[in-house]
Every structure is written in structure tokens, then in C-alpha cells.
mmCIF file with all atom_site columns, C-alpha atoms in Angstrom:
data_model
loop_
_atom_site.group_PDB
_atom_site.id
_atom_site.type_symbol
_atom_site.label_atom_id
_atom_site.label_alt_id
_atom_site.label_comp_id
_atom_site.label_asym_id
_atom_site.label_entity_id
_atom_site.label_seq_id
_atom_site.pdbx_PDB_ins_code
_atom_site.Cartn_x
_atom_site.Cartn_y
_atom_site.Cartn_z
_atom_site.occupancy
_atom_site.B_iso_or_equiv
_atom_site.pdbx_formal_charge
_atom_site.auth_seq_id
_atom_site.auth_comp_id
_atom_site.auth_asym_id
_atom_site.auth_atom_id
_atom_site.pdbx_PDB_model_num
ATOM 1   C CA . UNK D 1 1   ? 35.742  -43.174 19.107  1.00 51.00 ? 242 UNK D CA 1
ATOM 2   C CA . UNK D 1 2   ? 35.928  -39.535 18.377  1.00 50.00 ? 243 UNK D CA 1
ATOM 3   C CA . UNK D 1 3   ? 35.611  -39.701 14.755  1.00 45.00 ? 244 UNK D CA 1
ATOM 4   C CA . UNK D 1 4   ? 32.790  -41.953 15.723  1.00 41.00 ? 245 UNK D CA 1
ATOM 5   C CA . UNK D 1 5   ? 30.888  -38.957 17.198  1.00 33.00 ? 246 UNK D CA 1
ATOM 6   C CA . UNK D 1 6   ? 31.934  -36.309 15.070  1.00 33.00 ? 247 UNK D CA 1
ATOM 7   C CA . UNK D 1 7   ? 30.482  -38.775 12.333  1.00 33.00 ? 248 UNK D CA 1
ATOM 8   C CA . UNK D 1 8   ? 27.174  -38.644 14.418  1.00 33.00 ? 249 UNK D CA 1
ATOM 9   C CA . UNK D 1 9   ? 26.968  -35.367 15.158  1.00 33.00 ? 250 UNK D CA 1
ATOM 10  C CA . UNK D 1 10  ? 28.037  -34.733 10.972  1.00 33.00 ? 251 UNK D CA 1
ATOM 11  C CA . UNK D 1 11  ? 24.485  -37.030 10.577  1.00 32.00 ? 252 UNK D CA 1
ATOM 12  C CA . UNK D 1 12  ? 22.392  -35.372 12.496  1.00 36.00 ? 253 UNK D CA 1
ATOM 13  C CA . UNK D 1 13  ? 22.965  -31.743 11.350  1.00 32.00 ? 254 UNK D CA 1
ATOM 14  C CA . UNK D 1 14  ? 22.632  -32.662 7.687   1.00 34.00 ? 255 UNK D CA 1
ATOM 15  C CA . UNK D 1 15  ? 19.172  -34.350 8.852   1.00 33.00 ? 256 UNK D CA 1
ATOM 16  C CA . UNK D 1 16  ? 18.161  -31.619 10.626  1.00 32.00 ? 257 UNK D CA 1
ATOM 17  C CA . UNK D 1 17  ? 19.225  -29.233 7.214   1.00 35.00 ? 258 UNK D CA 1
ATOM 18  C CA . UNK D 1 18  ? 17.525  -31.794 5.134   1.00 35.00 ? 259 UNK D CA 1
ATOM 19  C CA . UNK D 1 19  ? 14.081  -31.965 7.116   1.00 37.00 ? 260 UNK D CA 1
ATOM 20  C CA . UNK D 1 20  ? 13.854  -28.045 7.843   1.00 36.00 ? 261 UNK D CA 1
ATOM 21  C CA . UNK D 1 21  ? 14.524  -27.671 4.128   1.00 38.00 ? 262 UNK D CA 1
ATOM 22  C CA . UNK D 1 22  ? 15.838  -24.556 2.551   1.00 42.00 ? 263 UNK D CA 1
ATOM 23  C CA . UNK D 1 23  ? 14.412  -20.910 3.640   1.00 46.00 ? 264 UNK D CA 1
ATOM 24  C CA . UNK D 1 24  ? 12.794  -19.021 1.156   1.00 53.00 ? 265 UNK D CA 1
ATOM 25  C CA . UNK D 1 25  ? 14.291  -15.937 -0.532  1.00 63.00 ? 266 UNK D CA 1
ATOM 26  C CA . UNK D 1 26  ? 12.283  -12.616 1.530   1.00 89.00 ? 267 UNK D CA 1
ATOM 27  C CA . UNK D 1 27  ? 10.235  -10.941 -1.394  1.00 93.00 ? 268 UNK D CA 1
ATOM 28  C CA . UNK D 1 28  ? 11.884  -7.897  -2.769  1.00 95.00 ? 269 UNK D CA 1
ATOM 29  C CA . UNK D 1 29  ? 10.771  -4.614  -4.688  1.00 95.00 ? 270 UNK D CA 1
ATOM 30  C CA . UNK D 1 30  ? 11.917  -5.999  -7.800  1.00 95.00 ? 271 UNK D CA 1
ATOM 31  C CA . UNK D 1 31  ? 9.646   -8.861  -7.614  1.00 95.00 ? 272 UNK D CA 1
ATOM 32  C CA . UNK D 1 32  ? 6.601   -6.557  -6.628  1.00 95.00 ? 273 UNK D CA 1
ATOM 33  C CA . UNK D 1 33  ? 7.447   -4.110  -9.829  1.00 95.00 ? 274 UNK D CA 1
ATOM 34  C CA . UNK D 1 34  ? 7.645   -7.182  -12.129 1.00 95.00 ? 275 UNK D CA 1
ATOM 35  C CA . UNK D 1 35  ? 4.796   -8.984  -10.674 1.00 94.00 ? 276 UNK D CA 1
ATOM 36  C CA . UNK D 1 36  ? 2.823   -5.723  -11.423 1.00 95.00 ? 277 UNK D CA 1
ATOM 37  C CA . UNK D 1 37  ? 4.453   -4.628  -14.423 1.00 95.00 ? 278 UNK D CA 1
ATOM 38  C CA . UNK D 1 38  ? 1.881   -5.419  -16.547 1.00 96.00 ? 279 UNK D CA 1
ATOM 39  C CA . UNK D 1 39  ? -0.983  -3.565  -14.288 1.00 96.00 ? 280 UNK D CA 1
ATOM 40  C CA . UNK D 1 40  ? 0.007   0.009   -14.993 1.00 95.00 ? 281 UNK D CA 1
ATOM 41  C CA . UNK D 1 41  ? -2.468  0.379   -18.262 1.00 96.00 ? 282 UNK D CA 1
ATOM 42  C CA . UNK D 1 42  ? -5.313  -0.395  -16.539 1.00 96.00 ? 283 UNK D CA 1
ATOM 43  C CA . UNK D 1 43  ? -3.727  1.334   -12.844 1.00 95.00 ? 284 UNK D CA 1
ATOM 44  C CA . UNK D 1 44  ? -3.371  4.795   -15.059 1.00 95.00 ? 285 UNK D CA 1
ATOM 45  C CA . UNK D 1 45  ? -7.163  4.066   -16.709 1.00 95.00 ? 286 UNK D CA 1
ATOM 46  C CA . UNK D 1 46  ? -5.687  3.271   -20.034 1.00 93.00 ? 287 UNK D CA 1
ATOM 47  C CA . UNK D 1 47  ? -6.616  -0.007  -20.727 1.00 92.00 ? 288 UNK D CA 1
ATOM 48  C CA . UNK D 1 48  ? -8.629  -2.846  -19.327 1.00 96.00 ? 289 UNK D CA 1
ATOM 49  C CA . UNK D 1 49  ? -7.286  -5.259  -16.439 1.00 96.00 ? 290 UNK D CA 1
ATOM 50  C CA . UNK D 1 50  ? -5.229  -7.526  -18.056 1.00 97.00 ? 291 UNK D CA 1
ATOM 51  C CA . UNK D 1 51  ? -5.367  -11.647 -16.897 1.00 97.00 ? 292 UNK D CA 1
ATOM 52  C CA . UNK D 1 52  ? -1.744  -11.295 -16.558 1.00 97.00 ? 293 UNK D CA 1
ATOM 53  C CA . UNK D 1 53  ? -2.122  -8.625  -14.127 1.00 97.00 ? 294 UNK D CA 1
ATOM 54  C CA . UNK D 1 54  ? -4.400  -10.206 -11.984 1.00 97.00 ? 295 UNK D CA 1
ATOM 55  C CA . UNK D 1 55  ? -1.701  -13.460 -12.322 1.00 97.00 ? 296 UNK D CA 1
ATOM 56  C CA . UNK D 1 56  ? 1.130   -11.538 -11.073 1.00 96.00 ? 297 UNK D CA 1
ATOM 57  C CA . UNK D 1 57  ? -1.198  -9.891  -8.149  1.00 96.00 ? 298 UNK D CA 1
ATOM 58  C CA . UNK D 1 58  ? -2.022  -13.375 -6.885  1.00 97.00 ? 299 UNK D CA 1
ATOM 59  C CA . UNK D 1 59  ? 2.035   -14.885 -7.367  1.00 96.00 ? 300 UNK D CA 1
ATOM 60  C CA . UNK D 1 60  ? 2.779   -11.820 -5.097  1.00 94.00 ? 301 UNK D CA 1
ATOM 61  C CA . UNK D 1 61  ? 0.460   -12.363 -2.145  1.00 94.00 ? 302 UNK D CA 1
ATOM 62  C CA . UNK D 1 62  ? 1.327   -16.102 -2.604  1.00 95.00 ? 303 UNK D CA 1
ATOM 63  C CA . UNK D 1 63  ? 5.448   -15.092 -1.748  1.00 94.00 ? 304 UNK D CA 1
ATOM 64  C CA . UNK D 1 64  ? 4.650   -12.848 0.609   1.00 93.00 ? 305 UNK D CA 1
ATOM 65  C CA . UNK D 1 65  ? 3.721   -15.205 3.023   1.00 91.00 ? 306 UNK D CA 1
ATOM 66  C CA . UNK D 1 66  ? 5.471   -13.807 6.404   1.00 95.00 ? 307 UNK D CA 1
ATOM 67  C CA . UNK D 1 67  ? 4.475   -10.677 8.269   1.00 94.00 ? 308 UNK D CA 1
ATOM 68  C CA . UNK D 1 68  ? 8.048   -9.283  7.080   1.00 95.00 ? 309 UNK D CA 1
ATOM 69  C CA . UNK D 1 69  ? 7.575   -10.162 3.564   1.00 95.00 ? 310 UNK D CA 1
ATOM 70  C CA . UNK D 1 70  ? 3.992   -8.452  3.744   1.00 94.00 ? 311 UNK D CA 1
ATOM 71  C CA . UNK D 1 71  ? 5.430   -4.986  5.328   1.00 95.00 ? 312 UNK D CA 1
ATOM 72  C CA . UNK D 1 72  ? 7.942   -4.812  2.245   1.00 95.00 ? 313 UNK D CA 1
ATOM 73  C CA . UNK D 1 73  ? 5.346   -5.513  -0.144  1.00 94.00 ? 314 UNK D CA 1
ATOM 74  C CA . UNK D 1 74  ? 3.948   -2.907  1.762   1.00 94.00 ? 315 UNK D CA 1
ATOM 75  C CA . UNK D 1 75  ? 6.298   -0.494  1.534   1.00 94.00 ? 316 UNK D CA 1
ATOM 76  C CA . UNK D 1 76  ? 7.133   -1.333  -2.185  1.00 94.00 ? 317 UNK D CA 1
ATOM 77  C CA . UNK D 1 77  ? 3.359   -0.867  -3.216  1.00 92.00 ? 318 UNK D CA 1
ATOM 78  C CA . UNK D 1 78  ? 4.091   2.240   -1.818  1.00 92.00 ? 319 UNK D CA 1
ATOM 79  C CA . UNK D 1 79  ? 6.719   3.223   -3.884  1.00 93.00 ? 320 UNK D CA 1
ATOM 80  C CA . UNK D 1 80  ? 5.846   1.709   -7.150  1.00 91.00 ? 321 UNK D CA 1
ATOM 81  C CA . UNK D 1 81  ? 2.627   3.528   -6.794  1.00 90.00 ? 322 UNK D CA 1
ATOM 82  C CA . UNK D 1 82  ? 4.143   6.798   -6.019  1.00 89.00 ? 323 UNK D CA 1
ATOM 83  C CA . UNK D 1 83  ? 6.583   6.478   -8.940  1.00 91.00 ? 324 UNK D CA 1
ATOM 84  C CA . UNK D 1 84  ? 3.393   5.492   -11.453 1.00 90.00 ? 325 UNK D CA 1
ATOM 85  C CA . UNK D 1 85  ? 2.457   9.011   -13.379 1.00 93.00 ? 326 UNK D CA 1
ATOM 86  C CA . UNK D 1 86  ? -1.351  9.224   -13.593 1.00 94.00 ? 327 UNK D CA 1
ATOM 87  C CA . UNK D 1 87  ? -1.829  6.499   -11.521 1.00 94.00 ? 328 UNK D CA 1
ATOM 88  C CA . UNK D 1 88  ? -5.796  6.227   -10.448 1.00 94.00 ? 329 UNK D CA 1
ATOM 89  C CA . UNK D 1 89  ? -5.473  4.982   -5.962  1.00 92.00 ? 330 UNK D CA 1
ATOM 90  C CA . UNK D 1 90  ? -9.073  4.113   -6.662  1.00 93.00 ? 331 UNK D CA 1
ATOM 91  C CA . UNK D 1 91  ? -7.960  1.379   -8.887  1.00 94.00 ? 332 UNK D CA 1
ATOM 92  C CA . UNK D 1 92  ? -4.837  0.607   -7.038  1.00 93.00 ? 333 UNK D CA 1
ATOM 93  C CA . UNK D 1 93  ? -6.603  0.345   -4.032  1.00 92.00 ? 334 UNK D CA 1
ATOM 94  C CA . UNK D 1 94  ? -9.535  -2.196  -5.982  1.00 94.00 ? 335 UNK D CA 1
ATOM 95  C CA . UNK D 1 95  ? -6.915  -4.068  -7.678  1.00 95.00 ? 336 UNK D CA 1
ATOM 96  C CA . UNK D 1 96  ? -6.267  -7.120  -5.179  1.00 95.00 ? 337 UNK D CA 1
ATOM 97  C CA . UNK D 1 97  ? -9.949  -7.424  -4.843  1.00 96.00 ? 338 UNK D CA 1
ATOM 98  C CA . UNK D 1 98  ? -10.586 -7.344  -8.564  1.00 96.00 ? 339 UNK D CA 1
ATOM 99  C CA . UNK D 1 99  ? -8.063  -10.240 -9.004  1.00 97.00 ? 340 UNK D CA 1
ATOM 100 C CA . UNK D 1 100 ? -9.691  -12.279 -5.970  1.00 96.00 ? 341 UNK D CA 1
ATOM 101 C CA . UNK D 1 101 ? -7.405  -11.610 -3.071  1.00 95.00 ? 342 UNK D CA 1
ATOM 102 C CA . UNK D 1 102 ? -7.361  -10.144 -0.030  1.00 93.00 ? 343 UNK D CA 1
ATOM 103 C CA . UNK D 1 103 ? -4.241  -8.571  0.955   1.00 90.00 ? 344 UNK D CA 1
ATOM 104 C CA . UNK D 1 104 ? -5.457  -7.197  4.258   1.00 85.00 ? 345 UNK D CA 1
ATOM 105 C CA . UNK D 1 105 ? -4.335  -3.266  3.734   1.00 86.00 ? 346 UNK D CA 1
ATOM 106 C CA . UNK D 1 106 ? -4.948  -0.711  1.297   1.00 84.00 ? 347 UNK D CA 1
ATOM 107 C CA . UNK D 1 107 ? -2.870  0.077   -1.581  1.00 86.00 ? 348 UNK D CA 1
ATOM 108 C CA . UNK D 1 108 ? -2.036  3.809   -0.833  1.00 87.00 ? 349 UNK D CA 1
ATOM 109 C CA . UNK D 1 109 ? 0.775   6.549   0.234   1.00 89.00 ? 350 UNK D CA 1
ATOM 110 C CA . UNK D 1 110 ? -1.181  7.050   3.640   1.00 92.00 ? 351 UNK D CA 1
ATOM 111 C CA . UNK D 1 111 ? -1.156  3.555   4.824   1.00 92.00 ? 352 UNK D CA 1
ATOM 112 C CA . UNK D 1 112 ? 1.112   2.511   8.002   1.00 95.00 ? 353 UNK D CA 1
ATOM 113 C CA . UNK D 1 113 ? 2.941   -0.645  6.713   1.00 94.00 ? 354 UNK D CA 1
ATOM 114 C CA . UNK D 1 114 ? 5.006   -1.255  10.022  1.00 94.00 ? 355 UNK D CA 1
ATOM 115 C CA . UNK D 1 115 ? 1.513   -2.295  10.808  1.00 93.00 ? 356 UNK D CA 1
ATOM 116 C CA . UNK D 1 116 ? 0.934   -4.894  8.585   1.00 93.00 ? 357 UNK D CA 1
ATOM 117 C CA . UNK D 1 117 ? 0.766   -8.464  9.781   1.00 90.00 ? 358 UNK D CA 1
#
């Protein structure tokens, strides 16, 4: 009888694993700096905005589908763009709407990302 429910109880977590499914890896810097790797040409105003660019943009607002996941992106737009030389905030700033998405902050050093939903 007790292995009887200890077999049950064995069922019904793996169910319950099975059905919630696995949880998804929280987006980290190194995904934003690869995902925009191929940005900084045009971000410095050396070259024009590349397809790739605009491919990576929209794979990154795609993962960062949380509130936490969008306050490290956040934070690590931040940084990348800080550590960019000649980097042009105009066109960081432009860049999610030049690739058609709408991240719902600005890309620069003054903005708040604990406040980002």
C-alpha cells in the first residue's frame, strides 16, 4: 500500500514537471552583446544598419520576455553602450524602432531600469 502511494505521488509530480515544462534560461549580458554585436558600425556612424543587426535586436526583445529579463537587458544596454567608443545615443536610442520594435525605454546612460516593466 505504501509503495502504492509513493508510486502515485512519483506520477503526479513528473506530470506536473512535464505539463509546466522547463523554465527558460533569464537573458544575460552576453546574449545582449552578441545579439548586438554586429550593430556597432552603424551605432558609431560607420556603416549602414546591417539586416543582421536589426535580426539580433528583434531575437533579444523576443527572450526578454519577463519584467526581470527586461531590467537586465536594461541594465546591459547600459553597459554595452557605455563601453562602445564613439558610440552615436541618437542612433542607439532609434535602433529598436529602426528594426520594428518597441522596447518600451530608451537606450541611454540616464534611463532608470529598476523601472522597467
Amino acid at each position: 500500500m505504501a509503495k502504492s502511494v509513493a508510486m502515485n505521488v512519483a506520477l503526479m509530480v513528473l506530470a506536473v514537471m512535464l505539463i509546466a515544462g522547463p523554465h527558460a534560461e533569464a537573458i544575460t549580458c552576453g546574449q545582449v552583446a552578441s545579439g548586438l554585436a554586429s550593430c556597432i558600425s552603424y551605432l558609431q556612424g560607420s556603416g549602414p544598419l546591417p539586416p543582421q543587426c536589426c535580426s539580433g535586436v528583434k531575437s533579444l526583445n523576443a527572450a526578454a520576455s519577463t519584467p526581470a529579463d527586461r531590467k537586465t537587458a536594461c541594465g546591459c544596454l547600459k553597459q554595452i553602450a557605455g563601453s562602445i567608443p564613439r558610440i552615436n545615443y541618437s542612433f542607439a536610442s532609434g535602433l529598436p524602432g529602426k528594426c520594428g520594435v518597441q522596447i518600451g525605454y530608451p537606450i541611454s546612460l540616464s534611463t532608470d531600469c529598476s523601472k522597467v516593466n
